[in-house]
mmCIF file of C-alpha atoms and ligand atoms in Angstrom:
data_model
loop_
_atom_site.group_PDB
_atom_site.id
_atom_site.type_symbol
_atom_site.label_atom_id
_atom_site.label_comp_id
_atom_site.label_asym_id
_atom_site.label_seq_id
_atom_site.Cartn_x
_atom_site.Cartn_y
_atom_site.Cartn_z
ATOM 1 C CA MET A 1 -118.903 130.108 152.996
ATOM 2 C CA THR A 2 -122.186 128.337 153.455
ATOM 3 C CA THR A 3 -125.237 129.539 151.635
ATOM 4 C CA ALA A 4 -128.814 129.249 152.794
ATOM 5 C CA ARG A 5 -130.398 126.170 151.310
ATOM 6 C CA PRO A 6 -133.986 125.481 150.517
ATOM 7 C CA ARG A 7 -135.543 123.231 153.103
ATOM 8 C CA THR A 8 -137.013 120.942 150.524
ATOM 9 C CA SER A 9 -134.139 118.480 150.593
ATOM 10 C CA PRO A 10 -131.926 117.283 153.408
ATOM 11 C CA THR A 11 -129.218 119.718 154.363
ATOM 12 C CA ARG A 12 -125.910 118.097 154.893
ATOM 13 C CA LYS A 13 -124.785 118.716 158.439
ATOM 14 C CA ARG A 14 -122.569 115.757 159.130
ATOM 15 C CA PRO A 15 -120.135 114.281 158.653
ATOM 16 C CA PRO A 16 -117.811 117.214 158.013
ATOM 17 C CA ARG A 17 -116.931 117.439 154.363
ATOM 18 C CA GLU A 18 -113.283 116.537 154.949
ATOM 19 C CA GLN A 19 -114.252 113.237 156.533
ATOM 20 C CA ALA A 20 -116.817 112.023 154.050
ATOM 21 C CA ALA A 21 -115.727 109.694 151.236
ATOM 22 C CA LEU A 22 -118.271 111.335 148.930
ATOM 23 C CA THR A 23 -120.507 114.347 149.383
ATOM 24 C CA VAL A 24 -123.297 115.166 146.972
ATOM 25 C CA ASP A 25 -124.773 118.575 147.587
ATOM 26 C CA GLN A 26 -127.954 119.859 145.964
ATOM 27 C CA LEU A 27 -127.273 117.924 142.787
ATOM 28 C CA SER A 28 -129.636 118.609 139.906
ATOM 29 C CA VAL A 29 -129.427 117.232 136.384
ATOM 30 C CA ALA A 30 -131.206 118.882 133.486
ATOM 31 C CA GLY A 31 -131.291 118.653 129.736
ATOM 32 C CA ARG A 32 -133.665 118.982 126.778
ATOM 33 C CA GLY A 33 -135.691 121.491 128.735
ATOM 34 C CA MET A 34 -136.374 119.113 131.599
ATOM 35 C CA GLU A 35 -135.000 118.801 135.088
ATOM 36 C CA LEU A 36 -134.627 115.071 135.737
ATOM 37 C CA VAL A 37 -132.751 115.109 139.046
ATOM 38 C CA ASN A 38 -133.634 117.801 141.557
ATOM 39 C CA GLU A 39 -131.559 118.904 144.559
ATOM 40 C CA VAL A 40 -130.280 115.522 145.678
ATOM 41 C CA SER A 41 -128.023 115.700 148.742
ATOM 42 C CA PHE A 42 -126.299 112.932 150.657
ATOM 43 C CA ALA A 43 -122.895 111.879 151.937
ATOM 44 C CA LEU A 44 -121.084 108.566 152.185
ATOM 45 C CA ASP A 45 -118.780 108.012 155.121
ATOM 46 C CA PRO A 46 -115.663 105.982 154.412
ATOM 47 C CA GLY A 47 -116.704 102.349 154.152
ATOM 48 C CA GLN A 48 -120.404 103.147 154.431
ATOM 49 C CA ARG A 49 -122.923 101.323 152.230
ATOM 50 C CA VAL A 50 -125.843 103.414 151.048
ATOM 51 C CA GLY A 51 -128.682 102.268 148.808
ATOM 52 C CA LEU A 52 -130.396 104.507 146.267
ATOM 53 C CA ILE A 53 -133.770 103.009 145.525
ATOM 54 C CA GLY A 54 -136.733 103.866 143.355
ATOM 55 C CA GLU A 55 -138.696 102.729 140.338
ATOM 56 C CA SER A 56 -137.379 103.012 136.825
ATOM 57 C CA GLY A 57 -137.223 106.648 135.733
ATOM 58 C CA ALA A 58 -136.573 108.028 139.229
ATOM 59 C CA GLY A 59 -133.259 109.560 138.175
ATOM 60 C CA LYS A 60 -130.944 107.059 139.868
ATOM 61 C CA SER A 61 -128.673 106.435 136.893
ATOM 62 C CA LEU A 62 -128.472 110.135 136.038
ATOM 63 C CA THR A 63 -127.428 110.795 139.644
ATOM 64 C CA ALA A 64 -124.657 108.210 139.266
ATOM 65 C CA GLY A 65 -123.742 109.593 135.847
ATOM 66 C CA ALA A 66 -123.413 113.112 137.257
ATOM 67 C CA ILE A 67 -121.132 111.894 140.055
ATOM 68 C CA MET A 68 -118.960 109.973 137.588
ATOM 69 C CA GLY A 69 -118.862 112.806 135.068
ATOM 70 C CA LEU A 70 -120.567 110.523 132.559
ATOM 71 C CA LEU A 71 -123.843 112.221 131.718
ATOM 72 C CA PRO A 72 -125.488 111.603 128.353
ATOM 73 C CA ASP A 73 -124.973 114.281 125.706
ATOM 74 C CA GLY A 74 -127.128 117.323 126.303
ATOM 75 C CA MET A 75 -127.464 116.720 130.055
ATOM 76 C CA HIS A 76 -125.720 118.918 132.566
ATOM 77 C CA ALA A 77 -125.397 118.924 136.334
ATOM 78 C CA ARG A 78 -125.626 121.660 138.949
ATOM 79 C CA GLY A 79 -124.740 121.509 142.623
ATOM 80 C CA ALA A 80 -121.548 120.045 144.040
ATOM 81 C CA VAL A 81 -119.927 116.610 144.205
ATOM 82 C CA ARG A 82 -116.894 116.200 146.426
ATOM 83 C CA LEU A 83 -114.664 113.226 146.870
ATOM 84 C CA GLY A 84 -112.524 112.718 149.972
ATOM 85 C CA GLY A 85 -108.942 113.801 149.342
ATOM 86 C CA VAL A 86 -109.839 115.746 146.195
ATOM 87 C CA SER A 87 -109.960 119.494 146.707
ATOM 88 C CA HIS A 88 -112.048 120.463 143.686
ATOM 89 C CA ASP A 89 -115.717 119.975 142.981
ATOM 90 C CA LEU A 90 -116.061 117.055 140.541
ATOM 91 C CA LEU A 91 -118.845 118.851 138.681
ATOM 92 C CA GLY A 92 -116.386 121.576 137.728
ATOM 93 C CA ALA A 93 -113.570 119.172 136.882
ATOM 94 C CA SER A 94 -112.029 118.993 133.432
ATOM 95 C CA GLU A 95 -112.269 115.738 131.493
ATOM 96 C CA ARG A 96 -108.582 115.235 132.182
ATOM 97 C CA GLN A 97 -109.087 115.638 135.932
ATOM 98 C CA MET A 98 -112.049 113.240 135.828
ATOM 99 C CA SER A 99 -110.035 110.661 133.899
ATOM 100 C CA ALA A 100 -107.469 110.691 136.691
ATOM 101 C CA ILE A 101 -110.185 110.084 139.297
ATOM 102 C CA ARG A 102 -112.523 107.702 137.474
ATOM 103 C CA GLY A 103 -111.450 104.098 137.838
ATOM 104 C CA ARG A 104 -108.949 105.160 140.491
ATOM 105 C CA ARG A 105 -110.563 106.758 143.552
ATOM 106 C CA LEU A 106 -114.092 106.462 142.225
ATOM 107 C CA ALA A 107 -115.230 103.392 140.295
ATOM 108 C CA MET A 108 -118.480 102.106 138.901
ATOM 109 C CA VAL A 109 -120.139 98.829 137.990
ATOM 110 C CA PHE A 110 -122.915 99.194 135.427
ATOM 111 C CA GLN A 111 -125.995 97.088 134.928
ATOM 112 C CA GLU A 112 -124.931 95.541 131.652
ATOM 113 C CA PRO A 113 -121.387 94.110 131.824
ATOM 114 C CA MET A 114 -120.975 93.836 128.046
ATOM 115 C CA THR A 115 -121.157 97.618 127.654
ATOM 116 C CA ALA A 116 -118.302 98.009 130.126
ATOM 117 C CA LEU A 117 -116.002 95.454 128.488
ATOM 118 C CA ASN A 118 -113.945 95.577 125.346
ATOM 119 C CA PRO A 119 -115.115 92.638 123.199
ATOM 120 C CA VAL A 120 -111.772 92.144 121.467
ATOM 121 C CA MET A 121 -109.464 92.165 124.483
ATOM 122 C CA ARG A 122 -108.693 89.281 126.826
ATOM 123 C CA VAL A 123 -110.257 89.898 130.226
ATOM 124 C CA CYS A 124 -106.943 89.766 132.147
ATOM 125 C CA ASP A 125 -105.575 92.478 129.855
ATOM 126 C CA GLN A 126 -108.614 94.645 130.549
ATOM 127 C CA VAL A 127 -108.092 94.340 134.291
ATOM 128 C CA ALA A 128 -104.354 94.990 133.848
ATOM 129 C CA GLU A 129 -105.062 98.017 131.626
ATOM 130 C CA ALA A 130 -107.160 99.563 134.400
ATOM 131 C CA MET A 131 -104.021 99.611 136.558
ATOM 132 C CA LEU A 132 -101.623 100.623 133.805
ATOM 133 C CA VAL A 133 -103.591 103.732 132.808
ATOM 134 C CA HIS A 134 -103.415 104.950 136.397
ATOM 135 C CA ARG A 135 -99.837 103.704 136.859
ATOM 136 C CA THR A 136 -100.718 101.849 140.037
ATOM 137 C CA GLN A 137 -98.542 98.910 138.993
ATOM 138 C CA PRO A 138 -94.929 99.225 137.894
ATOM 139 C CA GLY A 139 -95.308 97.402 134.595
ATOM 140 C CA ARG A 140 -97.363 95.120 132.396
ATOM 141 C CA ARG A 141 -96.060 91.960 134.018
ATOM 142 C CA ALA A 142 -96.947 93.075 137.548
ATOM 143 C CA ALA A 143 -100.336 94.354 136.370
ATOM 144 C CA ARG A 144 -101.076 91.009 134.688
ATOM 145 C CA ASP A 145 -100.177 89.091 137.837
ATOM 146 C CA ARG A 146 -102.360 91.277 139.960
ATOM 147 C CA ALA A 147 -105.158 91.028 137.391
ATOM 148 C CA VAL A 148 -105.221 87.235 137.680
ATOM 149 C CA ASP A 149 -105.134 87.602 141.445
ATOM 150 C CA LEU A 150 -108.093 90.016 141.335
ATOM 151 C CA LEU A 151 -110.025 87.692 139.051
ATOM 152 C CA ALA A 152 -109.449 84.890 141.547
ATOM 153 C CA ARG A 153 -110.665 87.153 144.356
ATOM 154 C CA VAL A 154 -113.948 87.766 142.551
ATOM 155 C CA ARG A 155 -114.127 83.979 142.152
ATOM 156 C CA LEU A 156 -113.862 83.709 138.426
ATOM 157 C CA PRO A 157 -113.623 79.931 138.009
ATOM 158 C CA ASP A 158 -110.183 78.577 137.009
ATOM 159 C CA PRO A 159 -108.778 82.130 136.937
ATOM 160 C CA ALA A 160 -105.383 81.288 135.444
ATOM 161 C CA ASN A 161 -107.070 80.025 132.276
ATOM 162 C CA THR A 162 -110.328 81.971 132.264
ATOM 163 C CA ALA A 163 -108.330 85.190 132.529
ATOM 164 C CA ARG A 164 -107.219 84.589 128.938
ATOM 165 C CA ALA A 165 -110.785 84.405 127.663
ATOM 166 C CA TYR A 166 -112.585 87.091 125.690
ATOM 167 C CA PRO A 167 -115.799 88.517 127.171
ATOM 168 C CA HIS A 168 -118.109 86.616 124.783
ATOM 169 C CA GLN A 169 -116.656 83.333 126.030
ATOM 170 C CA LEU A 170 -117.911 84.045 129.548
ATOM 171 C CA SER A 171 -121.365 83.864 131.107
ATOM 172 C CA GLY A 172 -123.166 87.057 132.169
ATOM 173 C CA GLY A 173 -122.289 86.424 135.810
ATOM 174 C CA GLN A 174 -118.630 85.840 134.956
ATOM 175 C CA ARG A 175 -118.506 89.035 132.917
ATOM 176 C CA GLN A 176 -119.932 91.006 135.808
ATOM 177 C CA ARG A 177 -117.193 89.529 138.026
ATOM 178 C CA VAL A 178 -114.633 90.821 135.532
ATOM 179 C CA VAL A 179 -116.259 94.264 135.613
ATOM 180 C CA LEU A 180 -116.102 94.188 139.407
ATOM 181 C CA ALA A 181 -112.407 93.200 139.274
ATOM 182 C CA ILE A 182 -111.743 96.179 136.981
ATOM 183 C CA ALA A 183 -113.637 98.504 139.334
ATOM 184 C CA LEU A 184 -111.641 97.240 142.316
ATOM 185 C CA ALA A 185 -108.279 97.174 140.543
ATOM 186 C CA ASN A 186 -107.039 100.480 141.939
ATOM 187 C CA ASP A 187 -108.621 100.195 145.380
ATOM 188 C CA PRO A 188 -111.197 102.969 144.954
ATOM 189 C CA ALA A 189 -112.455 104.851 148.005
ATOM 190 C CA VAL A 190 -115.951 104.925 146.510
ATOM 191 C CA LEU A 191 -117.707 102.290 144.417
ATOM 192 C CA ILE A 192 -120.998 102.960 142.653
ATOM 193 C CA CYS A 193 -122.982 99.918 141.527
ATOM 194 C CA ASP A 194 -125.938 100.682 139.261
ATOM 195 C CA GLU A 195 -128.302 97.688 139.291
ATOM 196 C CA PRO A 196 -125.314 95.321 139.082
ATOM 197 C CA THR A 197 -127.398 92.152 139.287
ATOM 198 C CA THR A 198 -130.479 93.153 137.304
ATOM 199 C CA ALA A 199 -129.177 91.657 134.049
ATOM 200 C CA LEU A 200 -128.031 88.420 135.706
ATOM 201 C CA ASP A 201 -129.781 85.099 136.255
ATOM 202 C CA VAL A 202 -131.550 84.927 139.582
ATOM 203 C CA THR A 203 -129.281 82.073 140.652
ATOM 204 C CA VAL A 204 -126.122 84.167 140.331
ATOM 205 C CA GLN A 205 -127.542 87.419 141.721
ATOM 206 C CA ALA A 206 -127.020 86.444 145.346
ATOM 207 C CA HIS A 207 -123.405 85.431 144.691
ATOM 208 C CA MET A 208 -122.725 88.754 143.029
ATOM 209 C CA LEU A 209 -124.196 90.675 145.969
ATOM 210 C CA GLU A 210 -122.071 88.674 148.395
ATOM 211 C CA LEU A 211 -118.976 89.434 146.364
ATOM 212 C CA ILE A 212 -119.673 93.158 146.253
ATOM 213 C CA LEU A 213 -120.364 93.220 149.972
ATOM 214 C CA GLU A 214 -117.206 91.266 150.726
ATOM 215 C CA ALA A 215 -115.082 93.407 148.392
ATOM 216 C CA VAL A 216 -116.135 96.755 149.850
ATOM 217 C CA THR A 217 -116.043 95.517 153.429
ATOM 218 C CA GLU A 218 -112.502 94.179 153.265
ATOM 219 C CA ARG A 219 -111.257 97.334 151.532
ATOM 220 C CA GLY A 220 -113.161 99.860 153.613
ATOM 221 C CA CYS A 221 -114.571 101.185 150.357
ATOM 222 C CA ALA A 222 -117.765 103.268 150.493
ATOM 223 C CA LEU A 223 -120.611 101.944 148.358
ATOM 224 C CA LEU A 224 -123.487 103.657 146.599
ATOM 225 C CA PHE A 225 -125.741 100.815 145.577
ATOM 226 C CA ILE A 226 -128.490 101.608 143.082
ATOM 227 C CA THR A 227 -131.403 99.222 142.826
ATOM 228 C CA HIS A 228 -135.171 99.021 142.473
ATOM 229 C CA ASP A 229 -135.241 96.055 144.850
ATOM 230 C CA LEU A 230 -135.828 96.720 148.543
ATOM 231 C CA ALA A 231 -134.757 93.205 149.504
ATOM 232 C CA VAL A 232 -131.348 93.882 147.981
ATOM 233 C CA VAL A 233 -131.004 97.133 149.920
ATOM 234 C CA ALA A 234 -131.863 95.278 153.113
ATOM 235 C CA THR A 235 -129.096 92.751 152.415
ATOM 236 C CA VAL A 236 -126.348 95.092 151.307
ATOM 237 C CA CYS A 237 -126.845 98.580 152.750
ATOM 238 C CA GLN A 238 -126.771 100.385 156.067
ATOM 239 C CA ARG A 239 -128.611 103.467 154.885
ATOM 240 C CA VAL A 240 -131.106 104.074 152.121
ATOM 241 C CA LEU A 241 -132.245 107.015 150.028
ATOM 242 C CA VAL A 242 -135.640 106.617 148.396
ATOM 243 C CA MET A 243 -135.905 108.453 145.118
ATOM 244 C CA TYR A 244 -138.977 109.378 143.118
ATOM 245 C CA GLY A 245 -139.431 111.869 140.306
ATOM 246 C CA GLY A 246 -135.809 113.013 140.495
ATOM 247 C CA ARG A 247 -135.932 113.774 144.222
ATOM 248 C CA VAL A 248 -134.987 112.024 147.423
ATOM 249 C CA VAL A 249 -138.326 111.641 149.206
ATOM 250 C CA GLU A 250 -137.113 109.697 152.248
ATOM 251 C CA ALA A 251 -133.743 108.831 153.792
ATOM 252 C CA GLY A 252 -132.556 106.945 156.831
ATOM 253 C CA PRO A 253 -131.044 103.809 158.280
ATOM 254 C CA VAL A 254 -132.295 100.811 156.305
ATOM 255 C CA ARG A 255 -134.017 99.203 159.270
ATOM 256 C CA ASP A 256 -135.880 102.383 160.235
ATOM 257 C CA VAL A 257 -137.034 103.066 156.720
ATOM 258 C CA LEU A 258 -138.157 99.492 156.088
ATOM 259 C CA THR A 259 -139.918 99.021 159.402
ATOM 260 C CA GLY A 260 -141.292 102.544 159.787
ATOM 261 C CA PRO A 261 -141.552 104.246 156.404
ATOM 262 C CA ARG A 262 -142.863 107.821 156.663
ATOM 263 C CA HIS A 263 -143.341 108.644 152.994
ATOM 264 C CA PRO A 264 -146.365 107.069 151.276
ATOM 265 C CA TYR A 265 -144.165 106.232 148.287
ATOM 266 C CA THR A 266 -141.792 104.206 150.459
ATOM 267 C CA ARG A 267 -144.795 102.444 151.980
ATOM 268 C CA GLY A 268 -145.991 101.609 148.469
ATOM 269 C CA LEU A 269 -142.617 100.237 147.444
ATOM 270 C CA LEU A 270 -142.526 98.128 150.570
ATOM 271 C CA ASP A 271 -146.033 96.803 150.088
ATOM 272 C CA ALA A 272 -145.183 95.818 146.541
ATOM 273 C CA SER A 273 -141.967 94.051 147.586
ATOM 274 C CA ASP A 274 -141.156 90.552 148.739
ATOM 275 C CA LEU A 275 -140.185 91.887 152.139
ATOM 276 C CA GLU A 276 -143.753 92.075 153.383
ATOM 277 C CA PRO A 277 -144.988 88.890 155.023
ATOM 278 C CA SER A 278 -147.198 87.031 152.567
ATOM 279 C CA GLY A 279 -150.332 87.650 154.662
ATOM 280 C CA GLU A 280 -149.824 91.360 154.210
ATOM 281 C CA ARG A 281 -149.464 90.987 150.493
ATOM 282 C CA ASP A 282 -152.770 89.247 149.865
ATOM 283 C CA ARG A 283 -154.204 92.367 148.393
ATOM 284 C CA LEU A 284 -151.318 92.456 145.896
ATOM 285 C CA TYR A 285 -150.720 96.059 146.626
ATOM 286 C CA ASN A 286 -149.491 98.229 143.847
ATOM 287 C CA ILE A 287 -148.786 101.897 143.797
ATOM 288 C CA PRO A 288 -151.717 103.270 141.787
ATOM 289 C CA GLY A 289 -151.044 104.835 138.427
ATOM 290 C CA THR A 290 -147.752 104.815 136.604
ATOM 291 C CA VAL A 291 -144.553 106.802 136.849
ATOM 292 C CA PRO A 292 -145.085 109.973 134.794
ATOM 293 C CA ALA A 293 -142.892 110.459 131.733
ATOM 294 C CA ALA A 294 -139.706 112.463 132.083
ATOM 295 C CA GLY A 295 -140.524 116.085 132.751
ATOM 296 C CA ALA A 296 -144.221 115.312 133.389
ATOM 297 C CA PHE A 297 -144.106 115.102 137.182
ATOM 298 C CA PRO A 298 -146.525 117.451 138.940
ATOM 299 C CA ALA A 299 -145.413 120.656 140.627
ATOM 300 C CA GLY A 300 -145.347 120.543 144.412
ATOM 301 C CA CYS A 301 -144.976 117.019 145.715
ATOM 302 C CA VAL A 302 -143.847 114.879 142.783
ATOM 303 C CA PHE A 303 -145.759 111.861 144.125
ATOM 304 C CA ARG A 304 -149.094 113.560 144.686
ATOM 305 C CA THR A 305 -150.796 112.313 141.513
ATOM 306 C CA ARG A 306 -150.361 108.730 142.751
ATOM 307 C CA CYS A 307 -150.820 109.318 146.457
ATOM 308 C CA ALA A 308 -153.988 108.413 148.361
ATOM 309 C CA ARG A 309 -153.181 110.982 151.056
ATOM 310 C CA ALA A 310 -152.654 113.964 148.785
ATOM 311 C CA ASP A 311 -154.779 117.113 148.901
ATOM 312 C CA ASP A 312 -154.396 120.754 147.865
ATOM 313 C CA ARG A 313 -151.536 121.353 150.242
ATOM 314 C CA CYS A 314 -149.451 118.903 148.210
ATOM 315 C CA ALA A 315 -149.440 121.352 145.311
ATOM 316 C CA THR A 316 -146.764 123.094 147.391
ATOM 317 C CA ARG A 317 -143.482 121.300 147.591
ATOM 318 C CA PRO A 318 -143.148 119.645 150.998
ATOM 319 C CA ASP A 319 -140.390 120.761 153.344
ATOM 320 C CA TRP A 320 -137.834 118.207 154.350
ATOM 321 C CA SER A 321 -138.724 116.967 157.827
ATOM 322 C CA GLY A 322 -135.965 115.668 160.072
ATOM 323 C CA ASP A 323 -132.338 115.879 159.102
ATOM 324 C CA GLU A 324 -129.966 114.174 156.737
ATOM 325 C CA ALA A 325 -129.679 111.106 158.943
ATOM 326 C CA ARG A 326 -133.429 110.439 158.988
ATOM 327 C CA GLY A 327 -136.022 112.429 157.164
ATOM 328 C CA TYR A 328 -138.674 112.643 154.496
ATOM 329 C CA ALA A 329 -140.449 115.149 152.273
ATOM 330 C CA CYS A 330 -144.191 114.803 152.843
ATOM 331 C CA TRP A 331 -146.990 116.947 154.284
ATOM 332 C CA TYR A 332 -148.939 113.901 155.450
ATOM 333 C CA PRO A 333 -146.378 111.331 156.578
ATOM 334 C CA LEU A 334 -147.313 107.952 157.926
ATOM 335 C CA GLY A 335 -147.094 107.670 161.701
ATOM 336 C CA ASP A 336 -144.282 106.120 163.651
ATOM 337 C CA ARG A 337 -146.376 103.022 163.671
ATOM 338 C CA ASP A 338 -147.663 101.648 160.433
ATOM 339 C CA GLU A 339 -151.057 103.013 159.444
HETATM 340 N N1 LIG B 401 -130.198 110.830 127.528
HETATM 341 C C1 LIG B 401 -131.416 111.104 127.962
HETATM 342 N N2 LIG B 401 -132.241 111.904 127.252
HETATM 343 C C2 LIG B 401 -133.491 112.183 127.669
HETATM 344 N N3 LIG B 401 -134.018 111.711 128.810
HETATM 345 C C3 LIG B 401 -133.261 110.920 129.563
HETATM 346 C C4 LIG B 401 -131.928 110.567 129.182
HETATM 347 N N4 LIG B 401 -131.417 109.757 130.129
HETATM 348 C C5 LIG B 401 -132.399 109.604 131.050
HETATM 349 N N5 LIG B 401 -133.495 110.296 130.706
HETATM 350 C C6 LIG B 401 -134.749 110.367 131.453
HETATM 351 O O1 LIG B 401 -134.463 110.795 132.778
HETATM 352 C C7 LIG B 401 -135.263 110.107 133.718
HETATM 353 C C8 LIG B 401 -134.371 109.465 134.739
HETATM 354 O O2 LIG B 401 -133.570 108.481 134.103
HETATM 355 P P1 LIG B 401 -132.626 107.516 134.903
HETATM 356 O O3 LIG B 401 -131.704 108.291 135.751
HETATM 357 O O4 LIG B 401 -132.008 106.595 133.898
HETATM 358 O O5 LIG B 401 -133.653 106.714 135.826
HETATM 359 P P2 LIG B 401 -133.448 105.389 136.684
HETATM 360 O O6 LIG B 401 -132.015 105.003 136.604
HETATM 361 O O7 LIG B 401 -133.898 105.748 138.060
HETATM 362 O O8 LIG B 401 -134.341 104.370 136.069
HETATM 363 C C9 LIG B 401 -136.077 109.113 132.939
HETATM 364 O O9 LIG B 401 -137.363 109.626 132.748
HETATM 365 C C10 LIG B 401 -135.352 109.015 131.616
HETATM 366 O O10 LIG B 401 -136.261 108.723 130.576
HETATM 367 MG MG1 LIG B 402 -131.121 103.276 135.920
#
C-alpha cells in the first residue's frame, strides 16, 4: 500500500525498493519538543556513492544515527528505513535485530576514531572481534588472520606489527584506518561515513578519502558520505543531497548540483567553497546570518531568514520541484544558468 505523500520532499519513485541497497522514506527525528530532521527521503542503489552535505546543525548526524538505530537518548525517529535483503523497517527493529545488522550489512565510520575504538584492546583484536560477534569467520585464529589482512588493505604501515598496537599508540589517521577496517570487516552492503576526515590532519585527509573510495568501489558497497565540504563530495560522490534546517533542500547528480545549483542555499555553499575559481571568490561570499539554533528555524522555507530572494510566499513551505533524481525545494530557484 502506498500512501499519499506531501509534496514538500522528494517522493521516492525509483529504484524499486527491492533493488535499492538503502531506502530512507520520510524520515523525521524529534526529541525535547523539537523536530530536528524533517521528512528526509532518498535511496542508495547498490554500490552508489551519495553525499549528504550541509553546515553544522543541519541534521546530518541525526539522519545517520536514525538509520543506524543509534539516536541520542530522548530522540526518536519516524518514517521508514529499509535495507536491501532485510524485510523489516529498521526504525521498528528491536535492539537485537539492529545488533545483527549493524556492523554486518550496515556499517559506519564516525568523525572521531577514538570514540569508536576500545582503548584497552589491541587493534587487530578489535577488527577480529567485529567478525567474531557476527560469526563471519570460523574462529579466533581465522578472524585474526583476516584482521591483519584488512589492516594491510587499509594501508596501516607495517601491519603485522602495528596490528598489535593499542589505539593510543597510533596516529589519528592510523586510528581512522583501523575504524575503516572494522567497518569493512563483514563486507557491508552499505557504509555510512560521518565526516570521516574532519578530525584528521589535512595531509592525511586525501589518503583517507582515496581509501574509502577504493574500499567501497572494489566491494560494490553503497556509500552515504556526510560532509560539510563540497570539494570532498565532488571527489567521492556521484549524487548529493543538500541539507539545511533538518530538510533536504536540493538533490541531484553531483555535477548538475555543483554547476547549476537551483537552491539559493546550495549557491551560497558553493560560493563559500574552494570549488569556485578564485576570481569568483574575490568578494569572499558568505551566506548571511548564522544557522538558527535547534528548533529555531522559521516556518515555511527553513532558509528564508538568510535568503536574499525570500519574500512573503516563503512563509509557506515550498513544494519539491522535480523528482527524486533531481530536484529542489524553493519558490524562487536560480535559473538553469547561474544568476
Ligand atoms: N542529543 C541531542 N540533544 C539535543 N539536540 C541535539 C542532540 N543531538 C543533536 N541535536 C541538535 O540537532 C541539530 C542537528 O544535529 P546534527 O544532526 O548533529 O547536525 P550535523 O551533523 O548536520 O551538524 C543540531 O541543532 C543539534 O544541536
Ligand atoms: Mg554531524
